[in-house]
Amino acid sequence: MIDVVVADKSPLVTRGLVKLFEQDERFNLLATAPDGARFLEACERWPFRLGVVGWDMPGVSGRAVLERVKERALPLRIVVYTGNGDAATVRSAMALGAAGFCHKAEPPERLLDVCASVAAGRMAFPYVDVGAINDDPLDQLTARERELLNALASGRTNAQLARVLGISVHTVKFHLKNLYDKLGVLNRAQAVALSMSGPAMERRPA
Protein backbone atom coordinates (compact mmCIF):
# COMPACT_ATOMS: atom_id res chain seq x y z
CA MET A 1 0.00 0.00 0.00
CA ILE A 2 1.06 3.58 -0.66
CA ASP A 3 1.34 5.67 2.50
CA VAL A 4 -0.03 9.17 1.92
CA VAL A 5 -0.52 12.39 3.92
CA VAL A 6 -2.99 15.06 2.77
CA ALA A 7 -2.83 18.82 3.47
CA ASP A 8 -5.63 21.22 2.54
CA LYS A 9 -7.01 24.39 4.13
CA SER A 10 -10.64 23.33 3.58
CA PRO A 11 -12.13 20.87 6.13
CA LEU A 12 -14.77 19.96 3.53
CA VAL A 13 -12.14 19.05 0.93
CA THR A 14 -10.15 17.15 3.54
CA ARG A 15 -13.18 15.06 4.54
CA GLY A 16 -13.79 14.25 0.90
CA LEU A 17 -10.18 13.19 0.40
CA VAL A 18 -10.25 11.00 3.51
CA LYS A 19 -13.23 9.11 2.13
CA LEU A 20 -11.67 8.93 -1.34
CA PHE A 21 -8.38 7.41 -0.18
CA GLU A 22 -9.96 5.10 2.39
CA GLN A 23 -12.09 3.53 -0.34
CA ASP A 24 -9.06 2.73 -2.52
CA GLU A 25 -7.07 -0.30 -1.40
CA ARG A 26 -3.91 1.00 -3.06
CA PHE A 27 -3.52 3.76 -0.45
CA ASN A 28 -3.00 4.00 3.29
CA LEU A 29 -3.96 7.48 4.54
CA LEU A 30 -1.62 8.18 7.46
CA ALA A 31 -2.76 11.68 8.40
CA THR A 32 -4.33 14.93 7.28
CA ALA A 33 -3.14 18.49 7.89
CA PRO A 34 -4.89 21.89 7.65
CA ASP A 35 -1.80 23.68 6.34
CA GLY A 36 1.76 23.28 5.15
CA ALA A 37 3.31 23.64 8.60
CA ARG A 38 1.41 20.63 9.94
CA PHE A 39 2.24 18.70 6.79
CA LEU A 40 5.96 19.31 7.35
CA GLU A 41 5.56 18.16 10.95
CA ALA A 42 4.09 14.92 9.60
CA CYS A 43 7.18 14.54 7.41
CA GLU A 44 9.29 14.50 10.57
CA ARG A 45 7.03 12.05 12.41
CA TRP A 46 6.43 9.37 9.78
CA PRO A 47 8.18 8.01 6.72
CA PHE A 48 5.75 8.13 3.81
CA ARG A 49 6.08 8.10 0.04
CA LEU A 50 3.40 10.46 -1.15
CA GLY A 51 2.00 13.84 -0.14
CA VAL A 52 -1.08 15.60 -1.55
CA VAL A 53 -1.00 19.32 -0.78
CA GLY A 54 -3.06 22.38 -1.62
CA TRP A 55 -1.39 25.38 -3.21
CA ASP A 56 -3.03 28.31 -1.42
CA MET A 57 -2.79 27.46 2.28
CA PRO A 58 -2.42 29.83 5.26
CA GLY A 59 1.00 30.15 6.82
CA VAL A 60 3.12 27.64 4.91
CA SER A 61 1.75 27.46 1.37
CA GLY A 62 2.06 24.61 -1.10
CA ARG A 63 4.89 26.51 -2.75
CA ALA A 64 6.73 26.73 0.57
CA VAL A 65 6.16 23.01 1.23
CA LEU A 66 7.80 22.13 -2.08
CA GLU A 67 10.72 24.44 -1.34
CA ARG A 68 11.32 22.91 2.09
CA VAL A 69 10.95 19.34 0.87
CA LYS A 70 13.57 20.14 -1.75
CA GLU A 71 15.87 21.88 0.74
CA ARG A 72 15.73 18.92 3.12
CA ALA A 73 16.13 16.39 0.29
CA LEU A 74 13.19 14.37 1.64
CA PRO A 75 12.44 11.10 -0.20
CA LEU A 76 8.91 12.25 -0.84
CA ARG A 77 6.85 12.80 -3.95
CA ILE A 78 4.33 15.63 -3.90
CA VAL A 79 1.06 16.00 -5.83
CA VAL A 80 -0.37 19.52 -5.86
CA TYR A 81 -4.16 19.44 -5.60
CA THR A 82 -5.68 22.87 -6.08
CA GLY A 83 -8.47 24.92 -7.56
CA ASN A 84 -5.83 27.30 -8.90
CA GLY A 85 -5.14 25.63 -12.22
CA ASP A 86 -3.67 28.43 -14.35
CA ALA A 87 -0.62 27.55 -16.42
CA ALA A 88 1.70 29.68 -14.28
CA THR A 89 0.80 27.70 -11.15
CA VAL A 90 1.33 24.40 -12.95
CA ARG A 91 4.73 25.57 -14.20
CA SER A 92 5.69 26.82 -10.74
CA ALA A 93 4.77 23.51 -9.11
CA MET A 94 6.78 21.62 -11.71
CA ALA A 95 9.80 23.91 -11.38
CA LEU A 96 9.76 23.54 -7.58
CA GLY A 97 9.90 19.76 -7.78
CA ALA A 98 6.30 18.57 -7.59
CA ALA A 99 5.77 15.17 -9.18
CA GLY A 100 2.14 15.68 -10.11
CA PHE A 101 -0.67 18.19 -10.40
CA CYS A 102 -4.45 17.78 -10.31
CA HIS A 103 -7.16 20.43 -10.48
CA LYS A 104 -10.02 20.17 -7.97
CA ALA A 105 -12.54 20.52 -10.80
CA GLU A 106 -11.49 17.14 -12.20
CA PRO A 107 -13.27 13.92 -11.17
CA PRO A 108 -11.95 12.46 -7.87
CA GLU A 109 -10.78 9.35 -9.73
CA ARG A 110 -8.35 11.54 -11.64
CA LEU A 111 -6.57 12.46 -8.40
CA LEU A 112 -6.25 8.78 -7.50
CA ASP A 113 -4.78 8.02 -10.93
CA VAL A 114 -2.30 10.90 -10.60
CA CYS A 115 -1.26 9.70 -7.13
CA ALA A 116 -0.80 6.11 -8.29
CA SER A 117 1.25 7.26 -11.27
CA VAL A 118 3.44 9.50 -9.11
CA ALA A 119 3.96 6.75 -6.53
CA ALA A 120 5.11 4.48 -9.36
CA GLY A 121 7.86 6.96 -10.21
CA ARG A 122 6.22 8.85 -13.06
CA MET A 123 5.38 12.52 -13.51
CA ALA A 124 1.73 13.47 -13.94
CA PHE A 125 0.97 17.00 -15.14
CA PRO A 126 -1.51 18.69 -17.45
CA TYR A 127 0.06 20.09 -20.60
CA VAL A 128 2.21 23.18 -20.05
CA ASP A 129 4.86 24.97 -22.07
CA VAL A 130 7.95 23.45 -20.44
CA GLY A 131 10.16 26.05 -22.09
CA ALA A 132 8.41 28.73 -20.08
CA ILE A 133 9.07 27.23 -16.64
CA ASN A 134 11.78 29.76 -15.79
CA ASP A 135 9.99 32.77 -17.26
CA ASP A 136 9.44 36.10 -15.52
CA PRO A 137 8.15 35.48 -11.94
CA LEU A 138 5.44 38.06 -12.58
CA ASP A 139 3.80 35.48 -14.85
CA GLN A 140 3.21 33.27 -11.79
CA LEU A 141 0.81 35.73 -10.16
CA THR A 142 -2.92 35.17 -9.96
CA ALA A 143 -5.32 37.89 -11.11
CA ARG A 144 -5.91 38.98 -7.50
CA GLU A 145 -2.17 39.10 -6.80
CA ARG A 146 -1.59 41.23 -9.88
CA GLU A 147 -4.33 43.57 -8.75
CA LEU A 148 -2.74 43.82 -5.32
CA LEU A 149 0.72 44.40 -6.80
CA ASN A 150 -0.59 47.26 -8.91
CA ALA A 151 -2.25 48.76 -5.83
CA LEU A 152 0.96 48.56 -3.78
CA ALA A 153 2.56 51.31 -5.84
CA SER A 154 0.02 53.78 -4.42
CA GLY A 155 1.60 53.53 -0.98
CA ARG A 156 -1.68 52.51 0.70
CA THR A 157 -1.68 50.70 4.03
CA ASN A 158 -3.05 47.17 4.37
CA ALA A 159 -6.32 48.56 5.74
CA GLN A 160 -6.63 50.93 2.79
CA LEU A 161 -5.85 48.14 0.34
CA ALA A 162 -8.54 46.00 1.97
CA ARG A 163 -11.13 48.74 1.45
CA VAL A 164 -10.12 49.38 -2.15
CA LEU A 165 -10.14 45.67 -3.07
CA GLY A 166 -13.21 44.79 -1.01
CA ILE A 167 -11.49 42.13 1.09
CA SER A 168 -10.40 41.78 4.72
CA VAL A 169 -7.05 42.94 6.09
CA HIS A 170 -6.27 39.30 6.91
CA THR A 171 -6.85 38.35 3.27
CA VAL A 172 -4.61 41.21 2.14
CA LYS A 173 -1.81 39.87 4.37
CA PHE A 174 -2.36 36.35 3.04
CA HIS A 175 -2.12 37.51 -0.59
CA LEU A 176 0.92 39.67 0.18
CA LYS A 177 2.78 36.71 1.65
CA ASN A 178 2.06 34.59 -1.42
CA LEU A 179 3.01 37.54 -3.63
CA TYR A 180 6.37 37.99 -1.89
CA ASP A 181 7.06 34.23 -2.03
CA LYS A 182 6.38 34.05 -5.76
CA LEU A 183 8.49 37.10 -6.57
CA GLY A 184 11.30 36.17 -4.19
CA VAL A 185 11.16 39.52 -2.37
CA LEU A 186 10.95 40.50 1.30
CA ASN A 187 8.68 43.54 1.30
CA ARG A 188 6.34 45.70 -0.75
CA ALA A 189 9.07 48.12 -1.83
CA GLN A 190 11.01 45.29 -3.47
CA ALA A 191 7.83 43.91 -5.04
CA VAL A 192 6.95 47.28 -6.58
CA ALA A 193 10.53 47.75 -7.80
CA LEU A 194 10.48 44.36 -9.48
CA SER A 195 7.14 45.01 -11.15
CA MET A 196 8.38 48.33 -12.52
CA SER A 197 11.80 47.10 -13.66
CA GLY A 198 10.61 43.94 -15.43
CA PRO A 199 8.56 45.52 -18.22
CA ALA A 200 11.08 48.34 -18.59
CA MET A 201 13.85 45.84 -19.20
CA GLU A 202 11.74 44.07 -21.83
CA ARG A 203 11.18 47.30 -23.73
CA ARG A 204 14.88 48.09 -24.12
CA PRO A 205 16.14 47.68 -27.69
CA ALA A 206 18.60 44.87 -28.31
PDB file of C-alpha atoms in Angstrom:
ATOM      1  CA  MET A   1       0.000   0.000   0.000  1.00  0.00           C
ATOM      2  CA  ILE A   2       1.057   3.580  -0.661  1.00  0.00           C
ATOM      3  CA  ASP A   3       1.340   5.674   2.505  1.00  0.00           C
ATOM      4  CA  VAL A   4      -0.028   9.173   1.920  1.00  0.00           C
ATOM      5  CA  VAL A   5      -0.521  12.393   3.918  1.00  0.00           C
ATOM      6  CA  VAL A   6      -2.988  15.060   2.771  1.00  0.00           C
ATOM      7  CA  ALA A   7      -2.835  18.819   3.472  1.00  0.00           C
ATOM      8  CA  ASP A   8      -5.630  21.222   2.544  1.00  0.00           C
ATOM      9  CA  LYS A   9      -7.015  24.390   4.126  1.00  0.00           C
ATOM     10  CA  SER A  10     -10.639  23.330   3.576  1.00  0.00           C
ATOM     11  CA  PRO A  11     -12.132  20.868   6.125  1.00  0.00           C
ATOM     12  CA  LEU A  12     -14.765  19.963   3.532  1.00  0.00           C
ATOM     13  CA  VAL A  13     -12.140  19.051   0.931  1.00  0.00           C
ATOM     14  CA  THR A  14     -10.154  17.155   3.541  1.00  0.00           C
ATOM     15  CA  ARG A  15     -13.184  15.055   4.539  1.00  0.00           C
ATOM     16  CA  GLY A  16     -13.793  14.247   0.897  1.00  0.00           C
ATOM     17  CA  LEU A  17     -10.182  13.186   0.395  1.00  0.00           C
ATOM     18  CA  VAL A  18     -10.249  11.005   3.510  1.00  0.00           C
ATOM     19  CA  LYS A  19     -13.229   9.107   2.129  1.00  0.00           C
ATOM     20  CA  LEU A  20     -11.672   8.932  -1.338  1.00  0.00           C
ATOM     21  CA  PHE A  21      -8.378   7.406  -0.176  1.00  0.00           C
ATOM     22  CA  GLU A  22      -9.958   5.099   2.394  1.00  0.00           C
ATOM     23  CA  GLN A  23     -12.093   3.526  -0.341  1.00  0.00           C
ATOM     24  CA  ASP A  24      -9.060   2.734  -2.519  1.00  0.00           C
ATOM     25  CA  GLU A  25      -7.067  -0.296  -1.397  1.00  0.00           C
ATOM     26  CA  ARG A  26      -3.910   1.001  -3.057  1.00  0.00           C
ATOM     27  CA  PHE A  27      -3.520   3.756  -0.446  1.00  0.00           C
ATOM     28  CA  ASN A  28      -3.001   4.002   3.292  1.00  0.00           C
ATOM     29  CA  LEU A  29      -3.959   7.476   4.542  1.00  0.00           C
ATOM     30  CA  LEU A  30      -1.621   8.178   7.460  1.00  0.00           C
ATOM     31  CA  ALA A  31      -2.759  11.676   8.398  1.00  0.00           C
ATOM     32  CA  THR A  32      -4.334  14.934   7.276  1.00  0.00           C
ATOM     33  CA  ALA A  33      -3.141  18.488   7.891  1.00  0.00           C
ATOM     34  CA  PRO A  34      -4.895  21.885   7.649  1.00  0.00           C
ATOM     35  CA  ASP A  35      -1.804  23.681   6.340  1.00  0.00           C
ATOM     36  CA  GLY A  36       1.762  23.280   5.145  1.00  0.00           C
ATOM     37  CA  ALA A  37       3.308  23.643   8.598  1.00  0.00           C
ATOM     38  CA  ARG A  38       1.412  20.628   9.940  1.00  0.00           C
ATOM     39  CA  PHE A  39       2.242  18.696   6.787  1.00  0.00           C
ATOM     40  CA  LEU A  40       5.957  19.308   7.348  1.00  0.00           C
ATOM     41  CA  GLU A  41       5.555  18.161  10.947  1.00  0.00           C
ATOM     42  CA  ALA A  42       4.093  14.919   9.600  1.00  0.00           C
ATOM     43  CA  CYS A  43       7.183  14.544   7.406  1.00  0.00           C
ATOM     44  CA  GLU A  44       9.295  14.504  10.565  1.00  0.00           C
ATOM     45  CA  ARG A  45       7.034  12.055  12.409  1.00  0.00           C
ATOM     46  CA  TRP A  46       6.425   9.368   9.784  1.00  0.00           C
ATOM     47  CA  PRO A  47       8.183   8.013   6.716  1.00  0.00           C
ATOM     48  CA  PHE A  48       5.749   8.129   3.810  1.00  0.00           C
ATOM     49  CA  ARG A  49       6.082   8.102   0.043  1.00  0.00           C
ATOM     50  CA  LEU A  50       3.401  10.463  -1.145  1.00  0.00           C
ATOM     51  CA  GLY A  51       1.998  13.841  -0.140  1.00  0.00           C
ATOM     52  CA  VAL A  52      -1.081  15.596  -1.547  1.00  0.00           C
ATOM     53  CA  VAL A  53      -0.999  19.316  -0.784  1.00  0.00           C
ATOM     54  CA  GLY A  54      -3.059  22.376  -1.616  1.00  0.00           C
ATOM     55  CA  TRP A  55      -1.394  25.379  -3.210  1.00  0.00           C
ATOM     56  CA  ASP A  56      -3.029  28.311  -1.424  1.00  0.00           C
ATOM     57  CA  MET A  57      -2.786  27.463   2.275  1.00  0.00           C
ATOM     58  CA  PRO A  58      -2.421  29.832   5.257  1.00  0.00           C
ATOM     59  CA  GLY A  59       1.001  30.152   6.824  1.00  0.00           C
ATOM     60  CA  VAL A  60       3.118  27.644   4.912  1.00  0.00           C
ATOM     61  CA  SER A  61       1.746  27.457   1.367  1.00  0.00           C
ATOM     62  CA  GLY A  62       2.060  24.606  -1.100  1.00  0.00           C
ATOM     63  CA  ARG A  63       4.892  26.506  -2.748  1.00  0.00           C
ATOM     64  CA  ALA A  64       6.727  26.726   0.575  1.00  0.00           C
ATOM     65  CA  VAL A  65       6.156  23.012   1.231  1.00  0.00           C
ATOM     66  CA  LEU A  66       7.801  22.126  -2.082  1.00  0.00           C
ATOM     67  CA  GLU A  67      10.723  24.442  -1.341  1.00  0.00           C
ATOM     68  CA  ARG A  68      11.315  22.906   2.092  1.00  0.00           C
ATOM     69  CA  VAL A  69      10.955  19.336   0.872  1.00  0.00           C
ATOM     70  CA  LYS A  70      13.575  20.142  -1.753  1.00  0.00           C
ATOM     71  CA  GLU A  71      15.873  21.881   0.737  1.00  0.00           C
ATOM     72  CA  ARG A  72      15.726  18.924   3.120  1.00  0.00           C
ATOM     73  CA  ALA A  73      16.131  16.395   0.294  1.00  0.00           C
ATOM     74  CA  LEU A  74      13.188  14.374   1.644  1.00  0.00           C
ATOM     75  CA  PRO A  75      12.442  11.104  -0.203  1.00  0.00           C
ATOM     76  CA  LEU A  76       8.912  12.253  -0.842  1.00  0.00           C
ATOM     77  CA  ARG A  77       6.855  12.801  -3.952  1.00  0.00           C
ATOM     78  CA  ILE A  78       4.325  15.631  -3.903  1.00  0.00           C
ATOM     79  CA  VAL A  79       1.065  15.996  -5.830  1.00  0.00           C
ATOM     80  CA  VAL A  80      -0.371  19.524  -5.864  1.00  0.00           C
ATOM     81  CA  TYR A  81      -4.163  19.439  -5.597  1.00  0.00           C
ATOM     82  CA  THR A  82      -5.682  22.873  -6.079  1.00  0.00           C
ATOM     83  CA  GLY A  83      -8.473  24.920  -7.565  1.00  0.00           C
ATOM     84  CA  ASN A  84      -5.833  27.298  -8.903  1.00  0.00           C
ATOM     85  CA  GLY A  85      -5.136  25.627 -12.218  1.00  0.00           C
ATOM     86  CA  ASP A  86      -3.669  28.431 -14.346  1.00  0.00           C
ATOM     87  CA  ALA A  87      -0.621  27.554 -16.423  1.00  0.00           C
ATOM     88  CA  ALA A  88       1.703  29.680 -14.277  1.00  0.00           C
ATOM     89  CA  THR A  89       0.800  27.697 -11.154  1.00  0.00           C
ATOM     90  CA  VAL A  90       1.327  24.398 -12.954  1.00  0.00           C
ATOM     91  CA  ARG A  91       4.731  25.572 -14.195  1.00  0.00           C
ATOM     92  CA  SER A  92       5.686  26.818 -10.740  1.00  0.00           C
ATOM     93  CA  ALA A  93       4.771  23.510  -9.112  1.00  0.00           C
ATOM     94  CA  MET A  94       6.778  21.617 -11.713  1.00  0.00           C
ATOM     95  CA  ALA A  95       9.800  23.913 -11.377  1.00  0.00           C
ATOM     96  CA  LEU A  96       9.758  23.545  -7.580  1.00  0.00           C
ATOM     97  CA  GLY A  97       9.898  19.764  -7.777  1.00  0.00           C
ATOM     98  CA  ALA A  98       6.297  18.568  -7.595  1.00  0.00           C
ATOM     99  CA  ALA A  99       5.774  15.169  -9.175  1.00  0.00           C
ATOM    100  CA  GLY A 100       2.142  15.680 -10.109  1.00  0.00           C
ATOM    101  CA  PHE A 101      -0.670  18.186 -10.398  1.00  0.00           C
ATOM    102  CA  CYS A 102      -4.446  17.777 -10.311  1.00  0.00           C
ATOM    103  CA  HIS A 103      -7.156  20.433 -10.482  1.00  0.00           C
ATOM    104  CA  LYS A 104     -10.024  20.172  -7.974  1.00  0.00           C
ATOM    105  CA  ALA A 105     -12.538  20.522 -10.796  1.00  0.00           C
ATOM    106  CA  GLU A 106     -11.493  17.144 -12.205  1.00  0.00           C
ATOM    107  CA  PRO A 107     -13.265  13.916 -11.173  1.00  0.00           C
ATOM    108  CA  PRO A 108     -11.946  12.460  -7.874  1.00  0.00           C
ATOM    109  CA  GLU A 109     -10.783   9.351  -9.725  1.00  0.00           C
ATOM    110  CA  ARG A 110      -8.351  11.539 -11.644  1.00  0.00           C
ATOM    111  CA  LEU A 111      -6.568  12.456  -8.405  1.00  0.00           C
ATOM    112  CA  LEU A 112      -6.254   8.781  -7.500  1.00  0.00           C
ATOM    113  CA  ASP A 113      -4.779   8.023 -10.933  1.00  0.00           C
ATOM    114  CA  VAL A 114      -2.303  10.896 -10.604  1.00  0.00           C
ATOM    115  CA  CYS A 115      -1.261   9.701  -7.133  1.00  0.00           C
ATOM    116  CA  ALA A 116      -0.799   6.108  -8.288  1.00  0.00           C
ATOM    117  CA  SER A 117       1.245   7.255 -11.269  1.00  0.00           C
ATOM    118  CA  VAL A 118       3.443   9.496  -9.115  1.00  0.00           C
ATOM    119  CA  ALA A 119       3.961   6.751  -6.530  1.00  0.00           C
ATOM    120  CA  ALA A 120       5.110   4.485  -9.355  1.00  0.00           C
ATOM    121  CA  GLY A 121       7.858   6.958 -10.210  1.00  0.00           C
ATOM    122  CA  ARG A 122       6.223   8.850 -13.063  1.00  0.00           C
ATOM    123  CA  MET A 123       5.384  12.516 -13.514  1.00  0.00           C
ATOM    124  CA  ALA A 124       1.726  13.471 -13.937  1.00  0.00           C
ATOM    125  CA  PHE A 125       0.968  17.001 -15.139  1.00  0.00           C
ATOM    126  CA  PRO A 126      -1.512  18.686 -17.453  1.00  0.00           C
ATOM    127  CA  TYR A 127       0.064  20.094 -20.602  1.00  0.00           C
ATOM    128  CA  VAL A 128       2.209  23.184 -20.047  1.00  0.00           C
ATOM    129  CA  ASP A 129       4.857  24.971 -22.073  1.00  0.00           C
ATOM    130  CA  VAL A 130       7.945  23.450 -20.440  1.00  0.00           C
ATOM    131  CA  GLY A 131      10.159  26.048 -22.089  1.00  0.00           C
ATOM    132  CA  ALA A 132       8.410  28.732 -20.077  1.00  0.00           C
ATOM    133  CA  ILE A 133       9.074  27.232 -16.639  1.00  0.00           C
ATOM    134  CA  ASN A 134      11.775  29.759 -15.790  1.00  0.00           C
ATOM    135  CA  ASP A 135       9.991  32.767 -17.259  1.00  0.00           C
ATOM    136  CA  ASP A 136       9.442  36.099 -15.524  1.00  0.00           C
ATOM    137  CA  PRO A 137       8.153  35.475 -11.941  1.00  0.00           C
ATOM    138  CA  LEU A 138       5.437  38.057 -12.584  1.00  0.00           C
ATOM    139  CA  ASP A 139       3.802  35.478 -14.851  1.00  0.00           C
ATOM    140  CA  GLN A 140       3.206  33.266 -11.794  1.00  0.00           C
ATOM    141  CA  LEU A 141       0.814  35.726 -10.159  1.00  0.00           C
ATOM    142  CA  THR A 142      -2.923  35.167  -9.962  1.00  0.00           C
ATOM    143  CA  ALA A 143      -5.315  37.889 -11.111  1.00  0.00           C
ATOM    144  CA  ARG A 144      -5.909  38.978  -7.497  1.00  0.00           C
ATOM    145  CA  GLU A 145      -2.165  39.098  -6.796  1.00  0.00           C
ATOM    146  CA  ARG A 146      -1.594  41.226  -9.884  1.00  0.00           C
ATOM    147  CA  GLU A 147      -4.335  43.571  -8.747  1.00  0.00           C
ATOM    148  CA  LEU A 148      -2.736  43.823  -5.323  1.00  0.00           C
ATOM    149  CA  LEU A 149       0.717  44.398  -6.799  1.00  0.00           C
ATOM    150  CA  ASN A 150      -0.592  47.258  -8.910  1.00  0.00           C
ATOM    151  CA  ALA A 151      -2.250  48.764  -5.832  1.00  0.00           C
ATOM    152  CA  LEU A 152       0.961  48.559  -3.777  1.00  0.00           C
ATOM    153  CA  ALA A 153       2.560  51.310  -5.840  1.00  0.00           C
ATOM    154  CA  SER A 154       0.022  53.776  -4.420  1.00  0.00           C
ATOM    155  CA  GLY A 155       1.600  53.534  -0.977  1.00  0.00           C
ATOM    156  CA  ARG A 156      -1.684  52.512   0.698  1.00  0.00           C
ATOM    157  CA  THR A 157      -1.680  50.700   4.034  1.00  0.00           C
ATOM    158  CA  ASN A 158      -3.050  47.169   4.370  1.00  0.00           C
ATOM    159  CA  ALA A 159      -6.315  48.561   5.735  1.00  0.00           C
ATOM    160  CA  GLN A 160      -6.634  50.930   2.793  1.00  0.00           C
ATOM    161  CA  LEU A 161      -5.846  48.136   0.339  1.00  0.00           C
ATOM    162  CA  ALA A 162      -8.537  45.999   1.965  1.00  0.00           C
ATOM    163  CA  ARG A 163     -11.132  48.740   1.453  1.00  0.00           C
ATOM    164  CA  VAL A 164     -10.119  49.382  -2.154  1.00  0.00           C
ATOM    165  CA  LEU A 165     -10.143  45.673  -3.070  1.00  0.00           C
ATOM    166  CA  GLY A 166     -13.213  44.787  -1.015  1.00  0.00           C
ATOM    167  CA  ILE A 167     -11.488  42.125   1.085  1.00  0.00           C
ATOM    168  CA  SER A 168     -10.400  41.783   4.722  1.00  0.00           C
ATOM    169  CA  VAL A 169      -7.046  42.939   6.086  1.00  0.00           C
ATOM    170  CA  HIS A 170      -6.274  39.298   6.915  1.00  0.00           C
ATOM    171  CA  THR A 171      -6.852  38.351   3.267  1.00  0.00           C
ATOM    172  CA  VAL A 172      -4.606  41.207   2.137  1.00  0.00           C
ATOM    173  CA  LYS A 173      -1.808  39.873   4.366  1.00  0.00           C
ATOM    174  CA  PHE A 174      -2.363  36.354   3.036  1.00  0.00           C
ATOM    175  CA  HIS A 175      -2.117  37.513  -0.590  1.00  0.00           C
ATOM    176  CA  LEU A 176       0.917  39.673   0.183  1.00  0.00           C
ATOM    177  CA  LYS A 177       2.784  36.711   1.653  1.00  0.00           C
ATOM    178  CA  ASN A 178       2.057  34.593  -1.417  1.00  0.00           C
ATOM    179  CA  LEU A 179       3.010  37.535  -3.632  1.00  0.00           C
ATOM    180  CA  TYR A 180       6.369  37.989  -1.893  1.00  0.00           C
ATOM    181  CA  ASP A 181       7.061  34.234  -2.035  1.00  0.00           C
ATOM    182  CA  LYS A 182       6.383  34.046  -5.762  1.00  0.00           C
ATOM    183  CA  LEU A 183       8.488  37.100  -6.575  1.00  0.00           C
ATOM    184  CA  GLY A 184      11.303  36.170  -4.195  1.00  0.00           C
ATOM    185  CA  VAL A 185      11.162  39.519  -2.367  1.00  0.00           C
ATOM    186  CA  LEU A 186      10.952  40.503   1.300  1.00  0.00           C
ATOM    187  CA  ASN A 187       8.683  43.538   1.298  1.00  0.00           C
ATOM    188  CA  ARG A 188       6.338  45.705  -0.753  1.00  0.00           C
ATOM    189  CA  ALA A 189       9.069  48.123  -1.832  1.00  0.00           C
ATOM    190  CA  GLN A 190      11.012  45.287  -3.471  1.00  0.00           C
ATOM    191  CA  ALA A 191       7.832  43.907  -5.039  1.00  0.00           C
ATOM    192  CA  VAL A 192       6.954  47.279  -6.576  1.00  0.00           C
ATOM    193  CA  ALA A 193      10.525  47.754  -7.795  1.00  0.00           C
ATOM    194  CA  LEU A 194      10.479  44.360  -9.484  1.00  0.00           C
ATOM    195  CA  SER A 195       7.139  45.012 -11.148  1.00  0.00           C
ATOM    196  CA  MET A 196       8.382  48.327 -12.520  1.00  0.00           C
ATOM    197  CA  SER A 197      11.796  47.098 -13.657  1.00  0.00           C
ATOM    198  CA  GLY A 198      10.611  43.941 -15.427  1.00  0.00           C
ATOM    199  CA  PRO A 199       8.557  45.523 -18.219  1.00  0.00           C
ATOM    200  CA  ALA A 200      11.082  48.340 -18.595  1.00  0.00           C
ATOM    201  CA  MET A 201      13.848  45.843 -19.196  1.00  0.00           C
ATOM    202  CA  GLU A 202      11.739  44.067 -21.826  1.00  0.00           C
ATOM    203  CA  ARG A 203      11.181  47.299 -23.727  1.00  0.00           C
ATOM    204  CA  ARG A 204      14.877  48.087 -24.123  1.00  0.00           C
ATOM    205  CA  PRO A 205      16.141  47.682 -27.690  1.00  0.00           C
ATOM    206  CA  ALA A 206      18.597  44.868 -28.309  1.00  0.00           C
TER     207      ALA A 206
END
